[in-house]
Coordinates of C-alpha atoms and ligand atoms in Angstrom, one line a residue:
Chain W
M1055 CA 1.3 29.7 -2.0
D1056 CA 2.1 33.1 -3.1
S1057 CA 0.8 36.4 -1.7
K1058 CA 1.2 38.2 -5.0
P1059 CA -2.2 39.0 -6.6
I1060 CA -3.0 37.6 -10.0
P1061 CA -2.3 40.5 -12.4
L1062 CA -5.4 41.7 -14.2
P1063 CA -5.1 43.2 -17.7
A1064 CA -5.6 46.9 -18.0
P1065 CA -9.2 47.7 -19.0
G1066 CA -9.6 48.2 -22.7
T1067 CA -6.9 45.8 -23.9
R1068 CA -7.9 43.3 -26.5
L1069 CA -7.3 39.7 -25.4
D1070 CA -6.3 37.1 -27.9
W1071 CA -8.1 34.0 -26.8
R1072 CA -7.1 30.8 -28.5
L1073 CA -8.1 27.2 -27.7
D1074 CA -6.3 24.8 -30.0
P1075 CA -8.3 21.9 -31.6
P1076 CA -7.7 18.6 -29.8
Y1077 CA -6.0 16.9 -32.8
S1078 CA -3.2 17.9 -35.0
A1079 CA -1.0 16.5 -37.8
R1080 CA 1.3 15.1 -35.1
H1081 CA -1.5 12.9 -33.7
L1082 CA -2.2 11.6 -37.3
A1083 CA 1.5 10.7 -37.6
W1084 CA 1.4 8.9 -34.4
L1085 CA -1.7 7.1 -35.4
L1086 CA -0.1 5.9 -38.6
L1087 CA 3.0 4.8 -36.8
V1088 CA 1.0 2.7 -34.4
L1089 CA -1.0 1.2 -37.2
A1090 CA 2.2 0.3 -39.1
I1091 CA 3.6 -1.4 -36.0
I1092 CA 0.4 -3.4 -35.5
L1093 CA 0.4 -4.5 -39.1
V1094 CA 4.1 -5.5 -39.3
T1095 CA 4.2 -7.3 -35.9
G1096 CA 0.8 -8.9 -36.5
H1097 CA 2.0 -10.4 -39.7
R1098 CA 5.2 -11.6 -38.1
V1099 CA 3.3 -13.5 -35.4
E1100 CA 0.9 -14.8 -38.0
M1101 CA -2.2 -13.0 -36.7
D1102 CA -3.5 -12.9 -40.3
R1103 CA -3.3 -16.7 -40.7
M1104 CA -4.9 -17.0 -37.3
A1105 CA -7.8 -14.9 -38.3
M1106 CA -8.2 -16.9 -41.6
M1107 CA -8.1 -20.3 -39.9
S1108 CA -10.5 -19.2 -37.2
A1109 CA -12.9 -17.9 -39.7
Q1110 CA -12.7 -21.1 -41.6
A1111 CA -13.4 -23.0 -38.4
V1112 CA -16.5 -20.9 -37.7
G1113 CA -17.6 -21.5 -41.4
N1114 CA -17.1 -25.2 -40.9
L1115 CA -19.2 -25.2 -37.8
I1116 CA -22.1 -23.3 -39.4
G1117 CA -21.8 -25.4 -42.5
I1118 CA -20.4 -23.1 -45.1
S1119 CA -16.9 -24.5 -45.4
D1120 CA -16.4 -28.3 -45.6
D1121 CA -13.0 -28.6 -44.0
S1122 CA -11.2 -26.9 -41.2
Q1123 CA -7.8 -27.9 -39.8
V1124 CA -8.7 -26.2 -36.5
V1125 CA -12.0 -28.1 -36.0
R1126 CA -10.3 -31.4 -37.0
G1127 CA -7.5 -30.8 -34.5
L1128 CA -9.8 -29.7 -31.7
S1129 CA -12.2 -32.6 -32.2
R1130 CA -9.4 -35.1 -32.1
V1131 CA -8.2 -33.7 -28.8
G1132 CA -11.7 -33.6 -27.5
Q1133 CA -12.4 -37.2 -28.5
S1134 CA -9.2 -38.5 -26.9
M1135 CA -9.8 -36.5 -23.7
W1136 CA -13.4 -37.6 -23.3
P1137 CA -14.5 -39.0 -20.9
P1138 CA -12.2 -38.0 -18.1
V1139 CA -10.9 -41.0 -16.2
I1140 CA -12.4 -41.4 -12.8
G1141 CA -11.7 -45.0 -11.8
D1142 CA -8.6 -47.1 -11.5
Q1143 CA -7.8 -50.7 -11.5
E1144 CA -4.9 -52.8 -10.5
E1145 CA -4.0 -56.5 -11.0
V1146 CA -4.5 -58.3 -7.7
A1147 CA -1.5 -60.4 -8.5
R1148 CA 0.7 -57.3 -8.3
L1149 CA -0.7 -56.3 -4.8
P1150 CA 0.9 -58.9 -2.5
E1151 CA -0.3 -57.0 0.6
L1152 CA -3.9 -56.9 -0.4
D1153 CA -6.2 -58.2 2.3
R1154 CA -9.3 -59.7 0.6
N1155 CA -11.4 -59.3 3.6
K1156 CA -10.5 -55.6 4.1
L1157 CA -10.7 -54.0 0.6
P1158 CA -10.1 -50.3 0.3
L1159 CA -13.2 -48.1 0.4
F1160 CA -15.6 -48.3 -2.6
S1161 CA -13.5 -51.0 -4.3
H1162 CA -14.3 -54.5 -5.3
I1163 CA -12.5 -57.4 -7.0
E1164 CA -13.5 -58.4 -10.5
V1165 CA -12.5 -61.3 -12.7
Q1166 CA -11.5 -60.3 -16.2
Q1167 CA -10.4 -62.0 -19.3
R1168 CA -7.3 -60.7 -20.9
T1169 CA -6.3 -61.6 -24.5
E1170 CA -2.8 -61.1 -25.5
Q1171 CA -0.7 -61.8 -28.5
R1172 CA 2.3 -63.9 -27.5
L1173 CA 5.1 -65.2 -29.5
N1174 CA 5.3 -69.0 -29.2
P1175 CA 9.0 -69.8 -28.8
Q1176 CA 8.6 -73.3 -30.4
T1177 CA 6.6 -72.4 -33.5
L1178 CA 7.8 -68.8 -33.7
Q1179 CA 4.2 -67.9 -34.4
L1180 CA 2.1 -65.1 -32.8
E1181 CA -0.6 -66.8 -30.8
Q1182 CA -3.7 -65.5 -29.1
E1183 CA -3.5 -66.3 -25.5
T1184 CA -6.4 -65.6 -23.1
E1185 CA -5.9 -65.6 -19.4
T1186 CA -8.2 -64.9 -16.5
I1187 CA -7.0 -62.4 -14.1
E1188 CA -8.4 -60.8 -11.0
V1189 CA -8.3 -57.1 -10.8
L1190 CA -9.1 -54.7 -7.9
V1191 CA -11.5 -52.1 -9.3
K1192 CA -11.6 -48.7 -7.6
P1193 CA -14.5 -46.8 -9.2
V1194 CA -13.2 -43.4 -8.0
G1195 CA -9.6 -44.5 -7.6
Y1196 CA -8.1 -42.0 -10.0
L1197 CA -10.2 -39.2 -8.7
W1198 CA -8.7 -39.9 -5.3
T1199 CA -5.2 -40.0 -6.7
V1200 CA -5.7 -36.6 -8.4
A1201 CA -7.3 -35.1 -5.2
V1202 CA -4.3 -36.2 -3.2
K1203 CA -1.9 -34.6 -5.7
M1204 CA -4.1 -31.5 -5.8
V1205 CA -3.8 -31.1 -2.1
E1206 CA -0.1 -31.5 -2.3
T1207 CA -0.1 -28.8 -5.0
L1208 CA -2.2 -26.4 -2.8
E1209 CA 0.2 -27.0 0.0
I1210 CA 3.2 -26.1 -2.2
A1211 CA 1.3 -22.9 -3.3
L1212 CA 0.5 -22.0 0.3
W1213 CA 4.0 -22.4 1.5
G1214 CA 5.4 -20.6 -1.5
T1215 CA 3.2 -17.7 -0.5
V1216 CA 4.2 -17.9 3.1
I1217 CA 7.9 -17.8 2.2
S1218 CA 7.4 -15.0 -0.3
V1219 CA 5.5 -12.8 2.3
L1220 CA 8.3 -13.4 4.9
L1221 CA 11.0 -12.6 2.4
S1222 CA 9.2 -9.5 1.0
I1223 CA 8.7 -7.7 4.3
P1224 CA 12.4 -6.8 4.8
L1225 CA 12.7 -6.3 1.0
A1226 CA 9.8 -3.9 1.0
Y1227 CA 11.2 -1.9 3.9
Y1228 CA 14.6 -1.5 2.3
A1229 CA 13.2 -0.9 -1.2
A1230 CA 10.9 2.0 -0.1
R1231 CA 12.8 5.1 -0.9
N1232 CA 11.4 7.0 2.1
Y1233 CA 12.3 4.3 4.6
S1234 CA 15.5 2.7 3.3
P1235 CA 18.4 3.8 5.5
N1236 CA 20.4 5.1 2.6
R1237 CA 20.8 5.2 -1.2
Y1238 CA 22.9 2.1 -1.3
T1239 CA 20.6 -0.1 0.6
Y1240 CA 17.8 1.2 -1.6
T1241 CA 19.6 0.5 -4.8
F1242 CA 20.8 -2.9 -3.6
T1243 CA 17.4 -4.1 -2.5
R1244 CA 15.8 -2.9 -5.7
G1245 CA 18.4 -4.9 -7.6
V1246 CA 17.6 -8.0 -5.5
I1247 CA 13.9 -7.5 -6.2
S1248 CA 14.5 -7.2 -10.0
L1249 CA 16.7 -10.3 -10.0
L1250 CA 14.0 -12.3 -8.2
R1251 CA 11.3 -11.1 -10.4
S1252 CA 13.2 -11.6 -13.6
A1253 CA 14.0 -15.3 -12.9
P1254 CA 11.0 -17.4 -14.2
E1255 CA 9.7 -19.9 -11.7
L1256 CA 10.0 -22.9 -14.1
I1257 CA 13.8 -22.2 -14.7
V1258 CA 14.4 -21.6 -11.0
A1259 CA 12.6 -24.8 -10.1
L1260 CA 14.7 -26.7 -12.6
F1261 CA 17.9 -25.6 -10.9
L1262 CA 16.5 -26.1 -7.4
V1263 CA 15.5 -29.7 -8.3
L1264 CA 19.2 -30.2 -9.0
A1265 CA 20.1 -28.8 -5.6
Y1266 CA 17.3 -30.2 -3.4
G1267 CA 16.3 -33.2 -5.5
F1268 CA 12.8 -34.1 -6.8
G1269 CA 9.9 -33.1 -4.7
P1270 CA 8.1 -30.2 -3.1
I1271 CA 11.1 -28.4 -1.6
A1272 CA 12.2 -27.1 -5.0
G1273 CA 8.7 -26.1 -5.9
V1274 CA 8.1 -24.2 -2.7
L1275 CA 11.4 -22.3 -2.9
A1276 CA 11.0 -21.5 -6.6
L1277 CA 7.5 -20.1 -6.1
G1278 CA 8.5 -18.2 -2.9
L1279 CA 11.6 -16.6 -4.4
H1280 CA 9.8 -15.3 -7.5
A1281 CA 6.8 -14.0 -5.6
A1282 CA 9.0 -12.4 -3.0
G1283 CA 10.3 -10.2 -5.8
F1284 CA 6.8 -9.3 -6.9
L1285 CA 5.5 -8.6 -3.4
G1286 CA 8.6 -6.7 -2.4
K1287 CA 8.2 -4.4 -5.3
F1288 CA 4.5 -3.8 -4.8
Y1289 CA 4.6 -3.5 -1.0
A1290 CA 7.5 -1.0 -1.3
E1291 CA 5.7 1.1 -3.9
D1292 CA 2.6 1.3 -1.7
I1293 CA 4.7 2.5 1.1
E1294 CA 6.2 5.2 -1.1
N1295 CA 2.8 6.3 -2.3
A1296 CA 1.0 6.2 1.0
D1297 CA -0.6 9.3 2.4
K1298 CA 2.2 11.4 3.9
K1299 CA 0.0 13.3 6.4
P1300 CA -0.3 10.6 9.1
Q1301 CA 3.4 9.8 8.7
E1302 CA 4.3 13.5 9.2
A1303 CA 2.2 13.6 12.3
L1304 CA 4.1 10.7 13.8
E1305 CA 7.5 11.8 12.6
A1306 CA 6.8 15.2 14.2
I1307 CA 6.5 13.7 17.6
G1308 CA 9.7 11.6 17.2
A1309 CA 8.0 8.2 16.9
G1310 CA 10.8 6.6 15.0
K1311 CA 10.7 5.0 11.5
L1312 CA 9.5 1.6 12.3
K1313 CA 6.7 2.7 14.5
T1314 CA 5.7 5.4 12.0
L1315 CA 5.6 2.8 9.3
W1316 CA 3.4 0.5 11.5
Y1317 CA 1.0 3.2 12.6
G1318 CA 1.0 5.7 9.8
V1319 CA 1.4 3.5 6.8
M1320 CA 0.4 -0.1 7.4
P1321 CA -3.3 0.5 8.2
Q1322 CA -3.6 2.6 5.0
V1323 CA -2.0 0.0 2.7
A1324 CA -3.3 -3.2 4.4
P1325 CA -6.2 -3.7 1.9
Q1326 CA -3.8 -3.5 -1.0
Y1327 CA -1.4 -5.8 0.7
I1328 CA -4.1 -8.4 1.2
A1329 CA -5.1 -8.0 -2.5
Y1330 CA -1.5 -8.5 -3.7
T1331 CA -1.0 -11.5 -1.4
L1332 CA -4.2 -13.2 -2.5
Y1333 CA -3.2 -12.6 -6.1
I1334 CA 0.1 -14.3 -5.3
L1335 CA -1.7 -17.2 -3.7
D1336 CA -3.8 -17.6 -6.8
R1337 CA -0.8 -17.3 -9.1
N1338 CA 1.1 -19.8 -7.0
V1339 CA -1.7 -22.3 -7.2
R1340 CA -1.6 -22.1 -11.0
M1341 CA 2.2 -22.1 -11.1
A1342 CA 2.4 -25.0 -8.7
T1343 CA 0.5 -27.1 -11.2
V1344 CA 3.1 -26.3 -13.8
I1345 CA 6.4 -26.6 -11.9
G1346 CA 5.7 -30.3 -11.4
L1347 CA 6.6 -30.6 -15.1
V1348 CA 10.3 -30.2 -14.1
G1349 CA 9.9 -32.6 -11.1
A1350 CA 9.3 -30.0 -8.4
G1351 CA 6.3 -31.9 -6.9
G1352 CA 2.6 -31.5 -7.1
I1353 CA 0.0 -32.4 -9.7
G1354 CA 2.2 -31.3 -12.6
Q1355 CA 4.4 -34.4 -12.2
E1356 CA 1.3 -36.5 -12.6
L1357 CA 0.2 -34.4 -15.5
K1358 CA 3.4 -34.8 -17.3
G1359 CA 3.5 -38.5 -16.7
R1360 CA 0.1 -39.1 -18.2
F1361 CA 0.7 -36.7 -21.1
D1362 CA 3.9 -38.6 -22.0
M1363 CA 1.9 -41.8 -22.0
F1364 CA -0.8 -40.4 -24.2
Q1365 CA -3.4 -41.0 -21.5
Y1366 CA -5.5 -38.0 -22.4
G1367 CA -8.5 -39.2 -20.3
H1368 CA -6.3 -38.9 -17.3
V1369 CA -5.1 -35.5 -18.5
A1370 CA -8.7 -34.3 -18.8
T1371 CA -9.4 -35.3 -15.1
I1372 CA -6.3 -33.4 -14.0
L1373 CA -7.1 -30.3 -16.0
L1374 CA -10.7 -30.3 -14.6
A1375 CA -9.3 -30.6 -11.1
I1376 CA -7.0 -27.7 -11.6
F1377 CA -9.8 -25.6 -13.0
L1378 CA -12.0 -26.5 -10.0
A1379 CA -9.2 -25.6 -7.5
V1380 CA -8.6 -22.2 -9.2
F1381 CA -12.3 -21.5 -9.3
L1382 CA -12.8 -22.3 -5.7
L1383 CA -9.8 -20.3 -4.6
D1384 CA -11.2 -17.3 -6.6
Q1385 CA -14.5 -17.5 -4.7
F1386 CA -12.7 -17.8 -1.4
S1387 CA -10.4 -14.9 -2.0
A1388 CA -13.2 -12.7 -3.2
R1389 CA -15.1 -13.4 0.0
L1390 CA -12.1 -12.8 2.1
R1391 CA -11.3 -9.5 0.4
A1392 CA -14.9 -8.3 0.9
R1393 CA -14.7 -9.1 4.6
L1394 CA -11.3 -7.5 5.2
M1395 CA -11.7 -4.2 3.3
Chain I
M286 CA 10.0 28.7 26.8
I287 CA 10.5 28.7 23.0
R288 CA 13.2 31.0 21.8
F289 CA 13.6 31.8 18.1
E290 CA 17.0 33.4 17.6
S291 CA 17.2 35.4 14.4
I292 CA 16.0 32.5 12.2
S293 CA 15.7 32.8 8.5
K294 CA 14.5 30.3 5.9
T295 CA 15.2 30.4 2.2
W296 CA 13.7 27.6 0.2
P297 CA 15.9 26.1 -2.5
D298 CA 13.8 27.9 -5.1
G299 CA 14.8 31.2 -3.6
T300 CA 11.5 31.9 -1.7
R301 CA 12.4 33.7 1.5
A302 CA 9.8 32.3 4.0
L303 CA 11.4 33.7 7.2
S304 CA 13.6 36.7 7.5
N305 CA 15.5 37.1 10.6
I306 CA 12.8 36.4 13.1
S307 CA 13.5 36.6 16.8
L308 CA 10.8 35.7 19.2
D309 CA 10.4 34.5 22.8
V310 CA 7.3 32.6 23.8
P311 CA 7.2 32.1 27.5
K312 CA 6.0 28.9 29.1
G313 CA 2.3 28.4 29.3
Q314 CA 1.5 31.2 26.8
F315 CA -1.2 30.8 24.2
C316 CA 0.5 32.6 21.3
V317 CA -1.5 33.0 18.0
I318 CA 0.3 33.7 14.8
L319 CA -1.8 35.6 12.2
G320 CA -0.9 36.6 8.7
P321 CA -1.9 36.2 5.1
S322 CA -1.2 33.0 3.1
G323 CA 2.5 32.6 2.4
A324 CA 3.5 34.8 5.3
G325 CA 5.6 32.0 6.7
K326 CA 3.4 30.9 9.6
S327 CA 3.7 27.2 8.9
T328 CA 7.4 27.5 8.3
L329 CA 7.9 29.2 11.6
L330 CA 5.9 26.5 13.5
R331 CA 7.7 23.7 11.7
A332 CA 11.0 25.1 12.7
V333 CA 10.2 24.3 16.3
N334 CA 10.3 20.6 15.9
G335 CA 12.7 20.5 13.0
L336 CA 10.2 19.5 10.2
T337 CA 11.7 22.5 8.5
Q338 CA 15.4 23.3 8.9
P339 CA 16.0 27.1 9.2
T340 CA 18.8 28.3 6.9
Q341 CA 20.0 30.6 9.7
G342 CA 19.5 31.1 13.4
S343 CA 18.4 28.6 15.9
V344 CA 15.4 27.5 17.9
A345 CA 15.6 26.5 21.5
I346 CA 13.1 25.0 23.9
D347 CA 13.9 25.7 27.6
G348 CA 17.5 26.3 26.6
T349 CA 18.0 23.1 24.6
V350 CA 18.9 24.2 21.1
L351 CA 17.4 22.1 18.3
T352 CA 20.2 20.2 16.5
P353 CA 20.2 16.9 14.7
A354 CA 21.5 15.4 17.9
T355 CA 18.8 16.8 20.1
E356 CA 16.0 16.6 17.6
R357 CA 14.5 13.3 18.6
A358 CA 14.5 14.1 22.3
L359 CA 13.0 17.5 21.7
R360 CA 10.3 16.2 19.4
K361 CA 9.1 14.0 22.2
R362 CA 8.3 17.1 24.2
V363 CA 6.5 18.9 21.3
A364 CA 3.1 17.9 20.1
M365 CA 1.5 19.0 16.8
I366 CA -2.0 19.5 15.7
H367 CA -2.5 19.7 11.9
Q368 CA -4.9 21.6 9.6
H369 CA -5.8 18.3 7.9
F370 CA -5.9 16.4 11.2
N371 CA -3.2 13.9 9.8
L372 CA -4.9 10.9 11.3
T373 CA -4.3 7.4 10.0
N374 CA -7.7 7.2 8.3
R375 CA -8.1 3.5 8.2
M376 CA -7.0 3.0 11.8
S377 CA -9.4 3.1 14.8
V378 CA -9.8 6.3 16.8
A379 CA -8.3 4.4 19.8
G380 CA -5.2 3.5 17.7
N381 CA -4.8 7.1 16.5
V382 CA -4.8 8.4 20.0
L383 CA -2.5 5.8 21.4
A384 CA -0.1 6.6 18.5
G385 CA 0.5 9.8 20.4
L386 CA 2.5 7.7 22.8
L387 CA 4.7 6.0 20.2
P388 CA 7.8 8.0 21.1
V389 CA 7.8 6.6 24.6
V390 CA 6.4 3.1 24.0
S391 CA 8.8 0.2 23.2
T392 CA 8.9 -1.0 19.6
V393 CA 7.7 -4.5 20.6
R394 CA 4.7 -3.1 22.4
A395 CA 4.0 -0.7 19.6
L396 CA 4.1 -3.4 16.9
L397 CA 1.9 -5.7 18.9
G398 CA -0.5 -2.9 19.8
W399 CA 0.0 -3.9 23.4
F400 CA -0.3 -0.7 25.3
K401 CA -0.2 -0.6 29.1
P402 CA -3.6 -0.4 30.9
E403 CA -2.8 3.0 32.3
H404 CA -2.0 4.2 28.7
R405 CA -5.3 2.9 27.4
A406 CA -7.1 4.5 30.4
K407 CA -5.4 7.8 29.5
A408 CA -6.5 7.5 25.9
C409 CA -10.1 7.0 27.0
R410 CA -9.9 9.9 29.5
L411 CA -8.6 12.3 26.9
L412 CA -11.2 11.2 24.3
G413 CA -13.8 11.9 26.9
H414 CA -12.3 15.4 27.5
V415 CA -12.4 16.3 23.9
G416 CA -16.1 15.4 23.8
L417 CA -16.1 12.0 22.1
S418 CA -17.9 9.0 23.5
P419 CA -16.9 5.3 24.0
E420 CA -18.7 4.2 20.8
H421 CA -16.2 6.2 18.8
L422 CA -13.2 4.2 20.1
Q423 CA -13.3 1.5 17.5
R424 CA -14.6 3.7 14.6
R425 CA -12.2 4.3 11.8
A426 CA -10.8 7.8 12.1
G427 CA -11.5 8.6 8.5
D428 CA -15.2 7.9 9.0
L429 CA -15.6 10.7 11.5
S430 CA -16.6 14.3 10.7
G431 CA -13.9 16.9 10.4
G432 CA -14.7 18.3 13.8
Q433 CA -14.6 14.9 15.4
Q434 CA -11.3 14.1 13.6
Q435 CA -9.7 17.2 15.0
R436 CA -11.0 16.2 18.5
V437 CA -9.1 13.0 18.0
G438 CA -6.1 15.0 16.8
V439 CA -6.2 17.1 20.0
A440 CA -6.5 14.0 22.2
R441 CA -3.5 12.5 20.4
A442 CA -1.5 15.7 20.9
F443 CA -1.9 15.6 24.6
M444 CA -1.3 11.9 25.1
N445 CA 2.4 12.4 25.7
D446 CA 2.0 15.4 28.1
P447 CA 3.7 17.8 25.7
E448 CA 5.5 21.0 27.0
V449 CA 4.9 22.7 23.7
V450 CA 1.9 22.3 21.4
L451 CA 2.2 23.5 17.8
A452 CA -1.1 24.0 16.1
D453 CA -1.0 24.8 12.4
E454 CA -4.4 26.2 11.4
P455 CA -6.1 23.6 13.5
V456 CA -9.6 24.9 12.7
A457 CA -9.1 26.1 9.1
S458 CA -11.7 23.6 7.7
L459 CA -14.2 23.6 10.5
D460 CA -17.4 25.6 11.1
P461 CA -17.2 28.6 13.5
K462 CA -19.0 26.8 16.4
I463 CA -16.7 23.8 16.3
S464 CA -13.7 25.9 15.7
R465 CA -14.4 27.7 18.9
D466 CA -14.9 24.4 20.8
I467 CA -11.7 22.9 19.4
L468 CA -9.6 26.0 20.3
A469 CA -11.1 26.0 23.8
L470 CA -10.1 22.4 24.2
I471 CA -6.6 23.1 23.1
R472 CA -6.3 26.1 25.4
D473 CA -7.8 24.4 28.4
A474 CA -5.8 21.3 28.0
A475 CA -2.6 23.4 27.6
K476 CA -3.3 25.6 30.6
E477 CA -4.0 22.6 32.8
R478 CA -0.5 21.3 32.0
N479 CA 1.2 24.7 31.7
A480 CA 2.1 23.9 28.1
T481 CA 3.1 26.5 25.6
V482 CA 0.9 26.8 22.5
L483 CA 2.0 28.2 19.2
C484 CA -1.1 28.4 17.0
S485 CA -1.5 29.8 13.6
L486 CA -5.0 31.0 12.6
H487 CA -6.8 32.7 9.8
Q488 CA -9.8 33.8 11.9
V489 CA -9.0 37.1 13.5
D490 CA -12.0 37.0 15.8
L491 CA -11.0 33.6 17.2
A492 CA -7.4 34.8 17.5
R493 CA -8.5 37.8 19.6
E494 CA -10.7 35.6 21.8
F495 CA -8.2 32.9 22.6
A496 CA -4.8 34.4 22.4
D497 CA -2.7 35.6 25.3
R498 CA -0.5 37.2 22.7
L499 CA -0.8 37.9 19.0
V500 CA 2.0 37.8 16.5
G501 CA 1.3 39.2 13.0
M502 CA 3.5 38.0 10.1
R503 CA 3.9 39.4 6.6
D504 CA 6.4 38.2 4.0
G505 CA 8.4 36.2 6.5
R506 CA 8.7 39.0 9.1
V507 CA 7.0 39.8 12.4
V508 CA 5.1 43.0 11.9
F509 CA 2.9 43.0 14.9
D510 CA 3.5 41.6 18.4
G511 CA 1.2 42.4 21.2
I512 CA -1.9 41.5 23.3
P513 CA -5.3 41.1 21.5
A514 CA -6.5 44.5 22.7
E515 CA -3.8 46.2 20.7
F516 CA -4.7 44.4 17.5
T517 CA -7.2 47.0 16.3
D518 CA -9.3 46.6 13.2
A519 CA -7.1 49.1 11.4
R520 CA -4.1 46.8 12.1
V521 CA -6.1 43.8 10.8
E522 CA -6.7 45.8 7.6
A523 CA -3.1 46.6 7.3
L524 CA -1.9 43.1 8.0
Y525 CA -4.1 41.5 5.3
H526 CA -4.7 44.2 2.8
G527 CA -1.7 46.4 2.9
V528 CA 0.6 46.4 -0.1
R529 CA 3.7 44.3 0.0
W530 CA 5.5 45.0 3.3
E531 CA 8.7 46.2 1.5
D532 CA 6.7 48.6 -0.7
A533 CA 4.6 50.0 2.2
P534 CA 5.3 53.7 2.7
K535 CA 6.3 54.5 6.3
A536 CA 3.1 54.4 8.1
D537 CA 3.3 57.6 9.9
K538 CA 3.9 59.6 6.7
Q539 CA 0.7 58.4 5.1
P540 CA -2.5 59.2 6.9
G541 CA -5.0 56.4 6.8
M542 CA -2.3 53.8 6.8
P543 CA -2.2 52.4 10.3
A544 CA 1.1 52.0 12.0
L545 CA 2.6 48.6 12.4
E546 CA 5.4 48.2 14.8
V547 CA 8.1 45.8 13.8
A548 CA 8.9 43.8 16.9
I549 CA 12.3 42.5 17.3
A550 CA 12.9 41.0 20.6
Ligands
LIG1278 N1 8.5 22.9 0.6 C1 8.5 24.2 0.1 N2 9.3 24.5 -0.9 C2 9.4 25.7 -1.4 N3 8.8 26.8 -0.9 C3 8.0 26.6 0.1 C4 7.8 25.3 0.7 N4 6.9 25.4 1.7 C5 6.6 26.7 1.8 N5 7.2 27.4 0.8 C6 7.1 28.8 0.6 O1 7.4 29.5 1.8 C7 6.5 30.6 2.0 C8 5.9 30.5 3.4 O2 5.0 29.4 3.4 P1 4.2 28.9 4.6 O3 3.6 27.6 4.3 O4 5.0 29.0 5.8 O5 3.0 30.1 4.7 P2 1.8 30.1 5.6 O6 1.9 31.4 6.3 O7 1.7 28.9 6.5 O8 0.6 30.1 4.6 P3 -0.8 29.5 4.7 O9 -1.6 30.5 5.5 O10 -1.3 29.5 3.3 O11 -0.7 28.2 5.3 C9 5.6 30.6 0.9 O12 6.0 31.6 -0.1 C10 5.7 29.2 0.3 O13 5.5 29.3 -1.1
LIG1279 MG1 0.4 27.2 6.5

């Protein structure tokens, strides 16, 4: 604030008021440049072809155009994925431990005919051979398998989130410019955070599978490390941007850094922290379904297996389960957020 | 006693906020600092607890000079009340008041929010003194009215039994009735504990009513120092409406321009 008065012009002077129009030639040049970039890059990633093919598909659907590659492809996928597989059956002969008087829940034993082509070693002819086998039919067996895998996936996501939160707390403290003890700790921690964030989960999981073997450990660590980078950065930036007034009040009475952070900053940033953490949980659930592809546990392992065996009905069940899990989690976190804010 | 010994403050941009101020504020005194915006009132107050480092001179409380080594210990004896209350808005009133004890509470207790029963009782007692009621305890500080927030600020300031209370325009954004109430609270609580108060104000009437002593500042200098009765309307006029202090003609040479004594202790 300045005590000098605002100078007033002497009476009688002519004032030259000028308010420039909002757009100038520079704006036009910028506009053209942006347009050029959009056109060139759009062509390079085949956005023009995409628009044409999509238009053709729409035409095909409303009956104007007779053929569309997109519609053909999609309907092939749709047909092979429908209906989603719910049940499961196993040959009784392969289940030596099965107790016929105590079958698993909802299941029953069925007698089926199976026809197979066999090569007759004597005649060297292919012969039809029909045999009667007993199978254990589990009407919701596959659904159960998927549910168990889904729970495992959710557990991986949950623990990935727990680990990321634990790791990001010290990271956030040292990466917040106004709390880090000195410039070196600040720069170092920022570097660690960038490193963690820049390593994609899938690649990290790939390496961790080599280190820890197949299974959830690699998955949990891969998710936790990546998310710790994300949370560390966002937690730290919220600390830096938090209202300075309460912090100054506590600093002024000599409360000390940690206590000032806890009483002057944390209550202010808590809602954002909860939002970030819930986002990470959501993201981890989605990522946990994917990292199974490299053998890091969870439903992704099942998904990859079925995909590789062209069992698209099973794939459909898995995808529906993932969608359901993400949707339910969304509902849950929206409710939690509303309560905590 | 607070002793300012020829302190000066020049900001990096060249603004001279304090020019060679020497001032003694005896124990238990309610000392009000008046002066136009930019006179350096906040800078002077903040030099007491080291929120601002003077470029020259020193500040001492009861003989202990403020240095980086003594800063933490001195701050524990000095409370501060702020113009914008500076409460943690999303924290409860109780939490904000208890935060006044943070300098003496162990880190573990503080992080767990596990204050001793006598500390919690003290917080309740102080909140009662400043005119809040038990149902305010768990309300978020940011949801209270400005007057109520400053009451919380006052309660927080007295939690740690301060020897010195710095109040930087504590009532600048409050209505006249509440301003008077708040200043009375600060004065009474300070007198009860024989605490020294250094309070900057913009309301001359309130300053005259509450101050034991008035200090007028202009352009980083003390231009008036005396009891309220000596601070006549003519001097108010000169303090706020006079031309820049440097440019002011010597008062006695110009009739109509009231005399201002420059007090240098
Ligand atoms: N952080 C800063 N950096 C640079 N200059 C500053 C800073 N803080 C204050 N000043 C300058 O120091 C001078 C004194 O400011 P100060 O805040 O002490 O005035 P004040 O008397 O408290 O005014 P007000 O009544 O408006 O609060 C002003 O000229 C101001 O511009
Ligand atoms: Mg000020």
